[in-house]
Amino acid sequence: KQWYQRRVAIMAGDNNLLLSASKDNSLRLWNLKTRRCILIFGGLEGHRDEVLSCDFDLKARYVLSCGMDHSVKMWSLESDDVKDIIDLSYTYSDLKPFPVLNKHFPVFGTRNIHRNYVDCVRWFGNYVLSKSCENKIVCWKPNLSIKKSSDIPDQSEVLHSFDYGNCDIWYMRFAVSPNFDAIAAGNQIGKVFLWDISEEPSKPAILSHQKCLTAIRQVCFSPDSTIMVAVSDDSAVWRWDKELRPSPALANRDTL
């Protein structure tokens, strides 16, 4: 069976566990080592349309998801049944099909951040970064303790908006550098916006090339955060290298 995955993410601390966002309104957790689907997030209080993006937090406690239903949801990996099914996926040897666990209830969900498809979501420490077709990336904090009209918390606090232009179409993915000092996103006329967030957020640097004129669909950083690549609608891959400058202390040393 095909589920038409929209995005995949690997769990920090266990590279065998992969999370996929699916066109069938669900997320699936897979064990790559044993080739099993072990957990499905979705159903009663899950997404009501295609899931477009997902992400693990660094401590592997929660999963974020977003989709065409304009919502962002948070799912827990800390319950005993989730931990047990993950452990079982490594040792299961029965001839019967694997007993896939279904989780129908997220620990948080909101439709208050965006008013259109939410096509990208990432963890940023305890905060969330998400974007829609609104020319901005929103940084916000979910409040898991405040409940409004249901048993699922839905209150949040918007902390900052990273604004940029010509990005009002969907399926435009931003990226956060592995060392969490930069955010990058492309727009539909071939420009990449790069925010230095190691200090107070400021205006982004704009990276461009005279031959890059189509939509930048996705950007990605290298593991050491020194290289960034972007892919565009004309099937091109663009690369930018970070200029490594010596620290002032080293630059001012006398030459021996």
XYZ file of C-alpha atoms in Angstrom:
256
model
C 0.000 0.000 0.000
C 1.162 3.559 -0.768
C 0.622 6.388 1.707
C 2.223 9.236 -0.289
C 4.552 10.591 2.363
C 4.942 14.382 2.516
C 7.951 14.508 4.850
C 10.077 12.205 6.972
C 12.106 12.892 10.122
C 14.628 10.812 12.076
C 14.469 10.646 15.873
C 17.402 12.182 17.735
C 19.221 9.478 19.668
C 17.821 6.554 17.641
C 18.441 6.685 13.904
C 16.338 3.564 13.404
C 13.099 5.412 14.163
C 11.602 7.393 11.308
C 8.464 9.521 11.359
C 6.478 10.141 8.183
C 3.751 12.684 7.414
C 1.151 11.167 5.133
C -1.478 12.160 2.621
C -3.987 9.941 4.463
C -4.241 12.471 7.362
C -1.928 10.523 9.679
C 1.664 10.238 10.889
C 3.468 6.924 11.095
C 6.425 5.865 13.194
C 8.638 3.242 11.550
C 11.478 1.047 12.777
C 13.913 1.022 9.864
C 16.019 -1.746 11.368
C 13.143 -4.213 11.562
C 11.144 -2.652 8.689
C 7.961 -2.266 10.669
C 5.315 0.395 11.015
C 4.891 0.466 14.770
C 2.724 3.478 15.607
C 0.088 5.627 13.890
C -0.850 9.130 15.090
C -4.282 10.131 13.810
C -7.962 9.401 13.947
C -10.530 10.905 16.294
C -8.658 14.093 17.257
C -6.021 13.891 14.533
C -5.652 15.920 11.361
C -8.687 16.397 9.139
C -6.686 16.711 5.907
C -3.270 15.806 4.505
C -0.337 16.050 6.924
C 2.403 18.130 5.306
C 5.239 18.279 7.821
C 6.482 16.730 11.065
C 9.392 16.937 13.470
C 10.843 15.305 16.607
C 12.029 17.421 19.508
C 15.687 16.947 20.470
C 14.833 14.991 23.621
C 12.510 12.641 21.719
C 9.598 13.467 24.000
C 7.175 14.995 21.507
C 6.280 15.017 17.829
C 4.967 18.038 15.930
C 2.734 17.819 12.886
C 0.913 20.275 10.626
C -1.207 20.069 7.538
C -3.844 21.217 5.112
C -6.414 21.549 7.899
C -4.602 24.741 9.046
C -3.635 23.104 12.335
C -0.484 22.287 14.275
C -0.618 19.322 16.656
C 1.745 17.914 19.271
C 1.881 14.217 20.106
C 3.563 12.604 23.101
C 6.168 9.835 22.963
C 6.425 9.577 26.738
C 3.467 7.354 27.574
C 4.168 3.790 28.675
C 2.319 2.226 25.739
C 4.418 4.184 23.228
C 7.685 3.252 24.935
C 6.603 -0.387 25.126
C 5.670 -0.613 21.441
C 8.999 0.927 20.422
C 10.873 -1.625 22.542
C 8.725 -4.434 21.147
C 9.487 -3.407 17.573
C 13.125 -4.442 18.080
C 12.374 -7.899 19.494
C 9.054 -8.982 17.964
C 9.404 -12.380 16.302
C 5.844 -13.680 16.242
C 4.488 -14.913 12.906
C 1.388 -12.770 13.414
C 1.311 -9.189 12.065
C 2.938 -6.622 14.325
C 0.394 -5.064 16.771
C 0.562 -1.484 15.505
C -0.390 1.073 18.176
C -2.895 3.802 17.293
C -2.859 7.162 19.096
C -5.970 9.253 18.460
C -5.389 12.147 20.867
C -2.604 14.742 20.649
C -1.465 16.540 23.794
C -1.868 19.908 22.057
C -3.559 21.265 18.961
C -4.255 24.722 17.560
C -5.672 26.425 14.469
C -5.022 29.912 15.839
C -1.516 30.482 14.425
C -2.282 30.275 10.690
C -5.281 30.762 8.417
C -4.161 28.551 5.527
C -2.274 25.324 4.823
C 0.553 24.898 7.341
C 3.282 23.401 5.176
C 6.302 23.395 7.492
C 6.862 23.009 11.236
C 10.033 22.629 13.288
C 11.008 22.535 16.936
C 13.225 25.353 18.181
C 14.110 24.286 21.717
C 10.806 24.436 23.614
C 9.359 26.785 21.009
C 7.735 26.046 17.656
C 8.499 27.520 14.242
C 5.780 27.165 11.612
C 4.762 28.743 8.324
C 1.838 28.923 5.969
C 1.166 30.871 2.748
C 1.463 34.174 4.605
C 4.980 35.507 3.839
C 6.279 34.784 7.326
C 7.630 32.164 9.710
C 6.032 32.362 13.143
C 7.846 31.542 16.385
C 5.418 30.618 19.163
C 5.119 28.758 22.427
C 2.402 26.176 23.110
C 0.819 26.249 26.542
C 0.051 22.696 27.602
C -1.647 23.712 30.850
C -4.460 25.954 29.572
C -7.565 24.223 28.223
C -10.348 26.046 26.448
C -13.266 24.187 24.900
C -11.991 20.614 24.955
C -9.730 18.298 26.863
C -6.860 19.091 24.485
C -4.896 22.300 25.251
C -5.044 24.791 22.371
C -3.646 28.041 23.764
C -0.380 29.519 22.500
C 1.704 32.681 22.636
C 3.241 34.184 19.487
C 6.758 35.396 20.256
C 8.146 36.625 16.938
C 7.428 36.752 13.223
C 10.163 36.364 10.601
C 8.688 38.300 7.678
C 9.727 38.065 4.046
C 8.118 38.639 0.663
C 6.901 36.728 -2.386
C 6.083 33.522 -0.519
C 2.309 33.214 -0.652
C 2.211 29.777 -2.256
C 2.307 26.502 -0.331
C 4.929 23.737 -0.147
C 7.812 26.103 0.580
C 9.949 24.571 3.348
C 12.222 26.521 5.684
C 15.143 25.061 7.657
C 16.804 25.607 11.032
C 20.562 25.091 11.260
C 21.671 22.152 13.455
C 23.432 24.512 15.868
C 20.273 26.683 16.040
C 21.966 29.914 14.986
C 20.192 30.453 11.649
C 16.851 30.085 9.875
C 16.626 29.969 6.086
C 13.673 30.067 3.702
C 13.229 30.558 -0.014
C 10.552 32.430 -1.914
C 8.845 32.016 -5.278
C 11.202 34.297 -7.233
C 14.421 32.462 -6.405
C 15.687 34.322 -3.355
C 16.778 32.761 -0.052
C 16.311 34.668 3.198
C 18.788 33.889 5.970
C 18.221 35.082 9.532
C 21.069 35.112 12.047
C 19.351 34.163 15.311
C 22.477 33.737 17.418
C 21.641 37.194 18.793
C 18.544 39.385 18.638
C 16.550 38.653 15.440
C 17.325 41.201 12.732
C 16.644 41.738 9.047
C 17.552 38.697 6.974
C 20.444 38.463 4.550
C 19.131 37.834 1.036
C 20.971 35.256 -1.055
C 20.351 35.255 -4.796
C 21.835 34.446 -8.186
C 21.037 35.920 -11.578
C 20.100 32.474 -12.917
C 17.943 31.474 -9.970
C 14.500 32.845 -10.818
C 12.031 30.102 -9.850
C 10.506 29.070 -6.542
C 12.888 27.743 -3.884
C 10.918 24.807 -2.536
C 13.242 23.633 0.219
C 16.478 24.534 1.976
C 18.722 22.411 4.173
C 21.880 22.864 6.282
C 24.836 20.501 6.585
C 25.348 18.815 9.984
C 28.045 21.353 10.939
C 25.848 24.294 9.771
C 28.550 25.583 7.385
C 26.829 24.656 4.106
C 23.312 25.398 2.940
C 21.651 23.959 -0.140
C 18.383 24.901 -1.812
C 16.304 23.239 -4.499
C 14.169 25.150 -6.988
C 11.328 24.502 -9.409
C 13.691 24.420 -12.401
C 15.358 21.252 -11.002
C 18.461 23.161 -9.895
C 20.356 22.698 -6.634
C 22.048 25.792 -5.210
C 24.807 25.771 -2.599
C 26.075 28.476 -0.269
C 29.090 28.094 2.024
C 29.387 29.972 5.292
C 32.385 32.277 5.427
C 34.407 31.248 8.457
C 36.117 34.254 9.954
C 38.896 34.042 12.567
C 38.025 35.294 16.014
C 39.361 38.783 16.895
C 41.778 37.223 19.392
C 43.358 35.085 16.668
C 43.262 37.827 14.052
C 45.228 40.219 16.282
C 47.978 37.782 17.244
C 51.503 38.622 16.164
C 52.913 36.385 13.483
C 55.775 34.284 14.767
